[in-house]
Amino acid sequence: MSAPRPSSPPLAFATRQLHAGARGYDVHGSRSTPIYLTAGFEFEDIDDGRSRFADPDTGFSYTRVGNPTAAAAERRIADLEAGIGALLVGSGQAATATALLTILEAGDHVVAASAIYEGTRELLRADLGRLGITADFVDDPRDPAAWQAAIGPETRALVAESIANPRGGVLDIPAIAAVAHRNGIPLIVDSTLATPYLLRPLELGADIVVHSASKFLAGHGTALGGVIVDAGRFAWDAVPGRFRQIAGETGPDGRTFVERSGERAFLDAARRVAMRFGPTPSPLNAFLLLQGIETLALRVDRQSRSALALAAWLETRPEVSGVDYSGLASHPDHAVAQRLLPDGQGALFSFTLAGGHAAAAAFTTAVRLFTPMTHLGDVRSLVLHPASTTHAHRTATELAAAGVGPGLLRLSVGLEDTGDLLADLERGLRAAGSATTATAATTAATEVVAAFPEAAVPA
Ligand SMILES: *Cc1c(COP(=O)(O)O)cnc(C)c1O
């Protein structure tokens, strides 16, 4: 499956999101990528079967190992992320788990940003912990010295997000990649919120990118998917004894992945992990992902502009005590965002209602266009209350440290008209304002009753 090389001069992102990796692979010349909804692929003879088993690059055998529709999505995403290749899996969570299981073994240690997707945090803390892999979390991912201080002799990966959720921190990828490489370990970046349209971590020094393709890449809230993209630059064999699964153990041909696959060593090892653990994407979902990507630039550009307008407006409102969006000058990472995200700071941001939990509840019930649900990067606008959902298992101290208060709401801005969205937010704020007043009045009445029980009036 040798990919046709992109011809020079290099094509722009908007062109590649439509054409990269699609043409010249279908025997019938189907212009859209066909959905190869098949479990397996016929072998011509025993020798053909043997060679497809020995080297999946010589042909498909079984969809858990590879599939033409998935392969088209892999080529396209690798192209957009400036990687040498990609591996498509069934969800974003599967992408992170597969990437980590490819690199790590019992006894290894990981350093991650503490502001990270909750599923990743729990995977590191609980599930990989059970397998003897330990993790430490950096509370201030802005500080390269904090990362350095957390690295020990067993550390084998740094993990962070290009834009972190829910408070929108922006990772200074060149600075943290430098720390990783000084210690001979790779930097893995979950770039779900940025998308390759706004930022390409591999061009900034990261080694591996993972995405929840369920979000902006697929874009329409219909299909789950995950992808791992490799820059092909990391020297897995630089320190003998490290990264055994990629550079130490030998296969049936007596060679390691590094010896057999060169710059594709990590990806080939990851494909074997995926083959064994089985987080296979449906070919139908791979197709939906390809179709979503065709409009990625248009959607993310428009969503980022809308998000900036709405965030700036919310910041002026008395019901709102704070807005976390790196597009605003008030955000601590505004300068990093201006440098790394010049084309837009994404569709996701949070804001805090001064009225706390009661205001957040009233807001969520009142809005009509923002759907209350967990998901992001959809064409429709969504609202989520992290303290009662994604972050509900965190302790009060952890929530306070993360800045996730009872009044914090996360918005994922969709493609609706910006004026309509603003009117919807205004409807939410009015409800939040009266809920706060009503709660304050109730509290005052309760206090009066407590002080003077005789003043209690039957309801
Ligand atoms: C949603 C999400 C994930 C997990 O992806 P799924 O496709 O839901 O498994 C991982 N990282 C980030 C930043 C996400 O938003």
Coordinates of N, CA and C in Angstrom, one line a residue, residues 79-283:
D79 N -1.4 13.1 7.1 CA -1.0 14.2 6.2 C -1.4 15.5 6.9
L80 N -2.5 15.6 7.4 CA -3.0 16.9 8.0 C -2.1 17.2 9.3
E81 N -1.7 16.2 10.0 CA -0.9 16.4 11.2 C 0.6 16.4 11.0
A82 N 1.0 16.3 9.7 CA 2.4 16.3 9.3 C 3.1 15.1 10.0
G83 N 2.5 14.0 10.1 CA 3.1 12.8 10.6 C 3.5 11.9 9.5
I84 N 4.3 10.8 9.8 CA 4.7 9.8 8.8 C 3.6 8.8 8.6
G85 N 2.7 8.7 9.5 CA 1.6 7.7 9.4 C 0.7 7.8 10.6
A86 N -0.4 7.0 10.6 CA -1.3 7.0 11.7 C -1.9 5.6 11.9
L87 N -2.5 5.5 13.1 CA -3.3 4.3 13.4 C -4.7 4.7 13.9
L88 N -5.7 4.2 13.2 CA -7.1 4.5 13.6 C -7.6 3.4 14.5
V89 N -8.2 3.9 15.6 CA -8.8 2.9 16.5 C -10.3 3.4 16.8
G90 N -10.9 2.7 17.7 CA -12.4 2.9 17.9 C -12.8 4.1 18.7
S91 N -11.9 4.7 19.5 CA -12.3 5.9 20.2 C -11.1 6.6 20.6
G92 N -11.3 7.8 21.1 CA -10.1 8.6 21.6 C -9.5 7.9 22.8
Q93 N -10.3 7.4 23.7 CA -9.8 6.7 24.8 C -8.9 5.5 24.4
A94 N -9.3 4.8 23.3 CA -8.5 3.7 22.8 C -7.2 4.2 22.2
A95 N -7.2 5.4 21.7 CA -6.0 5.9 21.1 C -5.0 6.2 22.2
T96 N -5.4 6.8 23.3 CA -4.5 7.1 24.4 C -4.0 5.8 25.0
A97 N -4.9 4.8 25.2 CA -4.5 3.6 25.9 C -3.6 2.8 25.0
T98 N -3.8 2.8 23.7 CA -3.0 2.0 22.8 C -1.6 2.6 22.7
A99 N -1.5 4.0 22.6 CA -0.2 4.7 22.5 C 0.6 4.4 23.7
L100 N -0.1 4.4 24.9 CA 0.7 4.2 26.2 C 1.1 2.7 26.3
L101 N 0.2 1.8 25.9 CA 0.5 0.4 26.1 C 1.6 0.0 25.1
T102 N 1.8 0.7 24.0 CA 2.9 0.4 23.1 C 4.2 0.8 23.7
I103 N 4.3 1.8 24.5 CA 5.5 2.4 25.0 C 5.9 1.7 26.3
L104 N 4.9 1.5 27.2 CA 5.1 1.3 28.6 C 5.1 -0.2 29.0
E105 N 5.8 -0.5 30.1 CA 5.7 -1.9 30.7 C 5.7 -1.7 32.2
A106 N 5.4 -2.7 33.0 CA 5.3 -2.6 34.4 C 6.7 -2.1 34.9
G107 N 6.6 -1.2 35.9 CA 7.8 -0.5 36.4 C 8.0 0.8 35.8
D108 N 7.4 1.1 34.7 CA 7.6 2.4 34.0 C 6.8 3.5 34.7
H109 N 7.1 4.7 34.4 CA 6.5 5.9 35.1 C 6.2 6.9 34.0
V110 N 5.1 7.6 34.2 CA 4.6 8.6 33.2 C 4.4 9.9 34.0
V111 N 4.7 11.1 33.3 CA 4.4 12.4 33.9 C 3.4 13.0 33.0
A112 N 2.3 13.4 33.6 CA 1.2 14.0 32.8 C 0.8 15.4 33.4
A113 N 0.2 16.2 32.6 CA -0.4 17.5 33.1 C -1.6 17.1 34.0
S114 N -1.8 17.8 35.1 CA -3.0 17.4 35.9 C -4.3 17.9 35.3
A115 N -4.2 19.0 34.5 CA -5.4 19.4 33.7 C -5.4 18.6 32.5
I116 N -6.1 17.4 32.5 CA -6.1 16.5 31.4 C -7.4 15.9 31.4
Y117 N -7.8 15.3 30.2 CA -9.1 14.6 30.1 C -9.2 13.6 31.2
E118 N -10.4 13.6 31.8 CA -10.6 12.8 33.0 C -10.4 11.3 32.7
G119 N -10.8 10.9 31.5 CA -10.6 9.5 31.2 C -9.1 9.1 31.1
T120 N -8.3 10.0 30.6 CA -6.8 9.8 30.6 C -6.2 9.8 32.0
R121 N -6.7 10.7 32.8 CA -6.2 10.8 34.2 C -6.5 9.5 34.9
E122 N -7.7 9.0 34.8 CA -8.1 7.7 35.5 C -7.4 6.5 34.9
L123 N -7.2 6.5 33.6 CA -6.5 5.4 32.9 C -5.1 5.3 33.5
L124 N -4.4 6.5 33.7 CA -3.1 6.5 34.3 C -3.1 6.2 35.7
R125 N -4.0 6.8 36.5 CA -4.0 6.6 37.9 C -4.5 5.2 38.3
A126 N -5.6 4.8 37.8 CA -6.3 3.5 38.3 C -5.8 2.3 37.4
D127 N -6.1 2.4 36.1 CA -6.0 1.2 35.3 C -4.5 0.8 35.0
L128 N -3.7 1.8 34.5 CA -2.3 1.4 34.3 C -1.6 1.2 35.7
G129 N -2.1 1.9 36.7 CA -1.5 1.7 38.0 C -1.6 0.3 38.5
R130 N -2.8 -0.3 38.2 CA -3.0 -1.7 38.5 C -2.0 -2.6 37.8
L131 N -1.5 -2.2 36.6 CA -0.5 -3.0 35.9 C 0.9 -2.7 36.3
G132 N 1.1 -1.9 37.3 CA 2.4 -1.6 37.8 C 3.1 -0.4 37.1
I133 N 2.3 0.4 36.4 CA 2.8 1.6 35.8 C 2.4 2.8 36.6
T134 N 3.3 3.6 37.0 CA 2.9 4.7 37.9 C 2.9 6.1 37.2
A135 N 2.2 7.0 37.8 CA 2.1 8.3 37.1 C 2.2 9.4 38.1
D136 N 2.7 10.6 37.7 CA 2.7 11.8 38.5 C 2.1 12.9 37.7
F137 N 1.5 13.9 38.3 CA 0.8 14.9 37.6 C 1.4 16.3 37.9
V138 N 1.6 17.1 36.9 CA 2.2 18.4 37.0 C 1.0 19.4 37.1
D139 N 1.0 20.1 38.2 CA -0.1 21.1 38.4 C 0.1 22.4 37.6
D140 N 1.3 22.7 37.3 CA 1.6 23.9 36.5 C 2.3 23.5 35.2
P141 N 1.5 23.1 34.2 CA 2.2 22.6 33.0 C 2.9 23.8 32.2
R142 N 2.7 25.0 32.7 CA 3.4 26.1 32.0 C 4.9 26.1 32.4
D143 N 5.2 25.4 33.5 CA 6.6 25.5 34.0 C 7.5 24.4 33.7
P144 N 8.4 24.5 32.7 CA 9.3 23.4 32.3 C 10.0 22.8 33.5
A145 N 10.3 23.6 34.5 CA 11.1 23.1 35.7 C 10.2 22.1 36.5
A146 N 8.9 22.3 36.5 CA 7.9 21.4 37.2 C 7.9 20.1 36.5
W147 N 8.0 20.1 35.2 CA 8.0 18.8 34.4 C 9.3 18.1 34.7
Q148 N 10.4 18.9 34.7 CA 11.7 18.2 34.9 C 11.8 17.6 36.3
A149 N 11.2 18.3 37.3 CA 11.3 17.9 38.7 C 10.5 16.6 38.9
A150 N 9.5 16.3 38.0 CA 8.6 15.1 38.2 C 9.2 13.9 37.5
I151 N 10.2 14.2 36.6 CA 10.8 13.1 35.8 C 11.8 12.3 36.7
G152 N 11.7 11.0 36.7 CA 12.6 10.1 37.4 C 13.3 9.1 36.5
P153 N 14.2 8.2 37.0 CA 14.9 7.3 36.1 C 14.0 6.4 35.4
E154 N 12.7 6.1 35.9 CA 11.8 5.2 35.2 C 10.8 5.9 34.3
T155 N 10.9 7.2 34.2 CA 9.9 7.9 33.4 C 10.1 7.6 31.9
R156 N 9.0 7.2 31.2 CA 9.1 6.8 29.8 C 8.3 7.7 28.9
A157 N 7.5 8.6 29.4 CA 6.6 9.4 28.5 C 6.1 10.7 29.3
L158 N 6.0 11.8 28.6 CA 5.3 12.9 29.1 C 4.0 13.0 28.3
V159 N 2.9 13.3 29.0 CA 1.6 13.4 28.4 C 0.9 14.7 28.7
A160 N 0.4 15.4 27.7 CA -0.4 16.6 27.9 C -1.3 16.9 26.8
E161 N -2.1 17.9 26.9 CA -3.0 18.3 25.9 C -2.6 19.6 25.3
S162 N -2.8 19.8 24.0 CA -2.4 21.1 23.4 C -3.3 22.2 23.9
I163 N -4.6 21.9 24.0 CA -5.5 22.8 24.7 C -6.2 21.9 25.7
A164 N -6.1 22.3 27.0 CA -6.7 21.5 28.0 C -8.1 21.9 28.4
N165 N -8.8 21.0 28.9 CA -10.2 21.0 29.1 C -10.4 21.0 30.7
P166 N -11.3 21.7 31.3 CA -12.2 22.7 30.7 C -11.7 24.1 30.7
R167 N -10.5 24.4 31.3 CA -10.2 25.8 31.5 C -9.3 26.4 30.4
G168 N -9.0 25.6 29.3 CA -8.4 26.2 28.1 C -6.9 26.5 28.2
G169 N -6.2 25.8 29.1 CA -4.8 26.0 29.2 C -4.1 25.6 27.8
V170 N -3.1 26.4 27.4 CA -2.4 26.1 26.1 C -1.0 25.6 26.5
L171 N -0.7 24.4 25.9 CA 0.7 23.9 26.3 C 1.7 24.5 25.4
D172 N 2.8 24.9 26.0 CA 3.9 25.5 25.3 C 4.7 24.3 24.8
I173 N 4.3 23.7 23.7 CA 4.8 22.4 23.2 C 6.3 22.5 22.9
P174 N 6.9 23.5 22.3 CA 8.3 23.5 22.1 C 9.1 23.4 23.4
A175 N 8.6 24.1 24.4 CA 9.3 24.1 25.7 C 9.3 22.8 26.4
I176 N 8.1 22.1 26.4 CA 7.9 20.8 27.1 C 8.6 19.7 26.3
A177 N 8.5 19.8 24.9 CA 9.2 18.8 24.1 C 10.7 18.9 24.4
A178 N 11.2 20.0 24.6 CA 12.7 20.2 24.9 C 13.0 19.4 26.2
V179 N 12.1 19.5 27.2 CA 12.4 18.8 28.5 C 12.3 17.3 28.2
A180 N 11.3 16.9 27.5 CA 11.2 15.4 27.2 C 12.5 14.9 26.5
H181 N 12.9 15.6 25.5 CA 14.0 15.1 24.7 C 15.4 15.2 25.5
R182 N 15.5 16.2 26.3 CA 16.7 16.2 27.2 C 16.8 15.0 28.1
N183 N 15.6 14.4 28.4 CA 15.6 13.2 29.2 C 15.4 11.9 28.4
G184 N 15.5 12.0 27.1 CA 15.4 10.8 26.3 C 14.0 10.1 26.3
I185 N 13.0 10.9 26.4 CA 11.6 10.3 26.4 C 10.7 11.1 25.5
P186 N 9.7 10.5 25.0 CA 8.8 11.1 24.0 C 7.7 12.0 24.7
L187 N 7.3 13.0 24.0 CA 6.2 13.9 24.4 C 4.9 13.4 23.6
I188 N 3.9 13.0 24.3 CA 2.6 12.6 23.7 C 1.6 13.7 23.9
V189 N 1.0 14.2 22.8 CA 0.1 15.3 23.0 C -1.3 14.9 22.5
D190 N -2.3 15.0 23.4 CA -3.7 14.9 23.0 C -4.1 16.2 22.4
S191 N -4.4 16.2 21.1 CA -4.7 17.5 20.4 C -6.1 17.6 20.0
T192 N -7.0 16.9 20.7 CA -8.4 16.8 20.3 C -9.0 18.2 20.2
L193 N -8.7 19.1 21.2 CA -9.4 20.4 21.2 C -8.9 21.4 20.1
A194 N -7.6 21.2 19.8 CA -7.0 22.1 18.8 C -7.3 21.7 17.4
T195 N -7.3 20.5 17.1 CA -7.4 19.9 15.7 C -6.2 20.3 14.9
P196 N -5.9 19.5 13.9 CA -4.7 19.9 13.1 C -4.9 21.2 12.3
Y197 N -6.1 21.7 12.2 CA -6.3 22.9 11.5 C -5.7 24.1 12.3
L198 N -5.9 24.1 13.6 CA -5.4 25.2 14.4 C -3.9 25.0 14.8
L199 N -3.5 23.8 15.0 CA -2.2 23.6 15.6 C -1.7 22.2 15.3
R200 N -0.4 22.0 14.9 CA 0.1 20.7 14.6 C 1.3 20.4 15.5
P201 N 1.0 19.6 16.6 CA 2.0 19.4 17.6 C 3.4 18.8 17.1
L202 N 3.3 18.0 16.1 CA 4.5 17.3 15.6 C 5.4 18.4 14.9
E203 N 4.8 19.4 14.4 CA 5.7 20.5 13.8 C 6.3 21.3 14.9
L204 N 5.8 21.2 16.1 CA 6.3 22.0 17.2 C 7.2 21.2 18.1
G205 N 7.5 20.0 17.8 CA 8.5 19.2 18.6 C 7.9 18.0 19.3
A206 N 6.6 17.8 19.3 CA 6.0 16.6 20.0 C 6.3 15.4 19.1
D207 N 6.3 14.2 19.8 CA 6.6 13.0 19.0 C 5.4 12.2 18.6
I208 N 4.4 12.2 19.4 CA 3.2 11.5 19.0 C 2.0 12.3 19.4
V209 N 1.0 12.3 18.5 CA -0.3 13.0 18.7 C -1.4 12.0 18.8
V210 N -2.3 12.2 19.7 CA -3.5 11.4 19.7 C -4.7 12.3 19.7
H211 N -5.8 11.8 19.1 CA -7.1 12.5 19.0 C -8.2 11.7 19.4
S212 N -9.2 12.3 20.0 CA -10.5 11.7 20.0 C -11.1 12.2 18.7
A213 N -11.2 11.4 17.7 CA -11.8 11.7 16.4 C -13.3 11.9 16.5
S214 N -13.8 11.4 17.6 CA -15.3 11.6 17.8 C -15.7 13.0 17.9
K215 N -14.7 13.9 18.1 CA -15.0 15.3 18.4 C -15.0 16.1 17.1
F216 N -14.0 17.0 16.9 CA -14.0 17.9 15.8 C -13.7 17.2 14.4
L217 N -12.9 16.1 14.5 CA -12.5 15.5 13.2 C -13.8 14.9 12.5
A218 N -14.5 14.1 13.2 CA -15.8 13.5 12.7 C -16.8 14.7 12.7
G219 N -16.9 15.4 13.8 CA -17.5 16.8 13.7 C -19.0 16.8 13.9
H220 N -19.7 15.8 13.7 CA -21.2 15.9 13.6 C -21.9 15.1 14.7
G221 N -21.1 14.6 15.7 CA -21.7 14.0 16.9 C -22.4 12.7 16.5
T222 N -21.8 12.0 15.5 CA -22.5 10.7 15.1 C -21.6 9.5 15.3
A223 N -20.3 9.6 15.2 CA -19.4 8.4 15.3 C -18.3 8.6 16.2
L224 N -17.9 7.5 16.9 CA -16.7 7.6 17.7 C -15.5 7.1 16.9
G225 N -14.3 7.7 17.3 CA -13.1 7.2 16.6 C -11.9 7.8 17.4
G226 N -10.8 7.2 17.2 CA -9.5 7.7 17.8 C -8.4 7.5 16.9
V227 N -7.4 8.4 17.0 CA -6.2 8.2 16.0 C -4.9 8.5 16.8
I228 N -3.9 7.8 16.4 CA -2.5 8.0 16.9 C -1.7 8.4 15.7
V229 N -1.0 9.5 15.7 CA -0.1 10.0 14.6 C 1.3 10.1 15.1
D230 N 2.3 9.6 14.3 CA 3.7 9.6 14.8 C 4.5 10.5 13.9
A231 N 5.4 11.2 14.5 CA 6.3 12.0 13.7 C 7.4 11.2 13.1
G232 N 7.7 10.0 13.6 CA 8.7 9.1 13.1 C 10.1 9.6 13.4
R233 N 10.2 10.4 14.4 CA 11.6 11.0 14.7 C 12.2 10.5 16.0
F234 N 11.4 9.9 16.9 CA 11.9 9.6 18.2 C 12.9 8.4 18.1
A235 N 14.0 8.5 18.8 CA 15.0 7.4 18.7 C 14.8 6.4 19.8
W236 N 13.9 5.4 19.6 CA 13.5 4.5 20.6 C 14.7 3.6 21.1
D237 N 15.7 3.5 20.2 CA 16.8 2.6 20.6 C 18.0 3.4 21.1
A238 N 17.8 4.7 21.4 CA 19.0 5.5 21.9 C 19.6 5.0 23.2
V239 N 18.7 4.6 24.1 CA 19.2 4.1 25.4 C 18.9 2.6 25.5
P240 N 19.9 1.7 25.5 CA 19.6 0.3 25.5 C 18.8 -0.1 26.7
G241 N 17.9 -1.0 26.5 CA 17.0 -1.5 27.6 C 15.7 -0.7 27.8
R242 N 15.6 0.4 27.2 CA 14.4 1.2 27.2 C 13.5 0.8 26.1
F243 N 12.2 1.1 26.3 CA 11.2 0.8 25.2 C 11.4 -0.5 24.6
R244 N 11.4 -1.6 25.5 CA 11.7 -2.9 25.0 C 10.8 -3.4 23.9
Q245 N 9.4 -3.0 24.0 CA 8.5 -3.6 23.0 C 8.8 -3.1 21.6
I246 N 9.5 -1.9 21.5 CA 9.8 -1.3 20.2 C 11.2 -1.6 19.8
A247 N 12.1 -1.5 20.8 CA 13.5 -1.6 20.4 C 14.3 -2.8 21.0
G248 N 13.6 -3.6 21.8 CA 14.3 -4.7 22.5 C 13.9 -6.0 22.1
E249 N 12.6 -6.3 22.2 CA 12.2 -7.7 21.8 C 12.3 -7.9 20.3
T250 N 12.6 -9.1 20.0 CA 12.7 -9.5 18.5 C 11.5 -10.3 18.1
G251 N 11.1 -10.1 16.9 CA 10.0 -10.9 16.3 C 10.5 -12.2 15.7
P252 N 9.6 -12.9 15.0 CA 10.0 -14.2 14.4 C 11.2 -14.1 13.5
D253 N 11.4 -12.9 12.9 CA 12.5 -12.8 11.9 C 13.8 -12.4 12.6
G254 N 13.8 -12.4 14.0 CA 15.0 -12.0 14.8 C 15.3 -10.5 14.8
R255 N 14.4 -9.7 14.3 CA 14.6 -8.3 14.4 C 13.6 -7.5 15.3
T256 N 14.0 -6.4 15.8 CA 13.1 -5.6 16.6 C 12.3 -4.7 15.6
F257 N 11.3 -4.0 16.2 CA 10.5 -3.2 15.3 C 11.4 -2.1 14.7
V258 N 12.3 -1.6 15.5 CA 13.2 -0.5 15.0 C 14.0 -1.0 13.8
E259 N 14.5 -2.3 14.0 CA 15.3 -2.8 12.9 C 14.5 -3.2 11.7
R260 N 13.3 -3.6 11.9 CA 12.4 -4.0 10.8 C 11.8 -2.8 10.1
S261 N 11.3 -1.9 10.9 CA 10.4 -0.8 10.4 C 11.0 0.6 10.4
G262 N 12.2 0.8 10.9 CA 12.8 2.1 10.9 C 12.0 3.1 11.5
E263 N 11.7 4.2 10.7 CA 10.9 5.3 11.3 C 9.5 4.9 11.6
R264 N 9.0 3.8 11.1 CA 7.6 3.4 11.4 C 7.6 2.4 12.6
A265 N 8.7 2.3 13.3 CA 8.7 1.3 14.4 C 7.6 1.5 15.4
F266 N 7.4 2.7 15.9 CA 6.3 2.9 16.9 C 5.0 2.5 16.3
L267 N 4.7 3.0 15.1 CA 3.4 2.7 14.5 C 3.1 1.2 14.3
D268 N 4.1 0.5 13.8 CA 4.0 -0.9 13.6 C 3.8 -1.6 15.0
A269 N 4.5 -1.2 16.0 CA 4.3 -1.8 17.3 C 2.9 -1.5 17.8
A270 N 2.5 -0.2 17.6 CA 1.1 0.2 18.1 C 0.1 -0.6 17.3
R271 N 0.3 -0.9 16.1 CA -0.7 -1.7 15.3 C -0.8 -3.2 15.9
R272 N 0.4 -3.6 16.4 CA 0.3 -5.0 17.0 C -0.4 -4.9 18.3
V273 N -0.2 -3.9 19.1 CA -0.9 -3.7 20.4 C -2.4 -3.7 20.1
A274 N -2.8 -2.9 19.1 CA -4.2 -2.7 18.7 C -4.8 -4.1 18.2
M275 N -4.0 -4.8 17.5 CA -4.4 -6.1 17.0 C -4.7 -7.1 18.2
R276 N -3.8 -7.0 19.2 CA -4.0 -7.9 20.3 C -5.1 -7.4 21.3
F277 N -5.2 -6.1 21.5 CA -6.3 -5.7 22.5 C -7.6 -5.4 21.8
G278 N -7.6 -5.2 20.5 CA -8.8 -5.2 19.7 C -9.7 -4.0 19.7
P279 N -9.2 -2.7 19.8 CA -10.1 -1.6 19.8 C -10.4 -1.1 18.4
T280 N -10.9 -2.0 17.6 CA -11.1 -1.8 16.1 C -12.2 -0.8 15.8
P281 N -11.9 0.2 14.9 CA -13.0 1.1 14.5 C -13.9 0.4 13.5
S282 N -15.1 0.7 13.4 CA -16.0 0.2 12.3 C -15.6 0.9 11.1
P283 N -15.6 0.2 9.9 CA -15.3 0.9 8.6 C -16.3 2.0 8.4

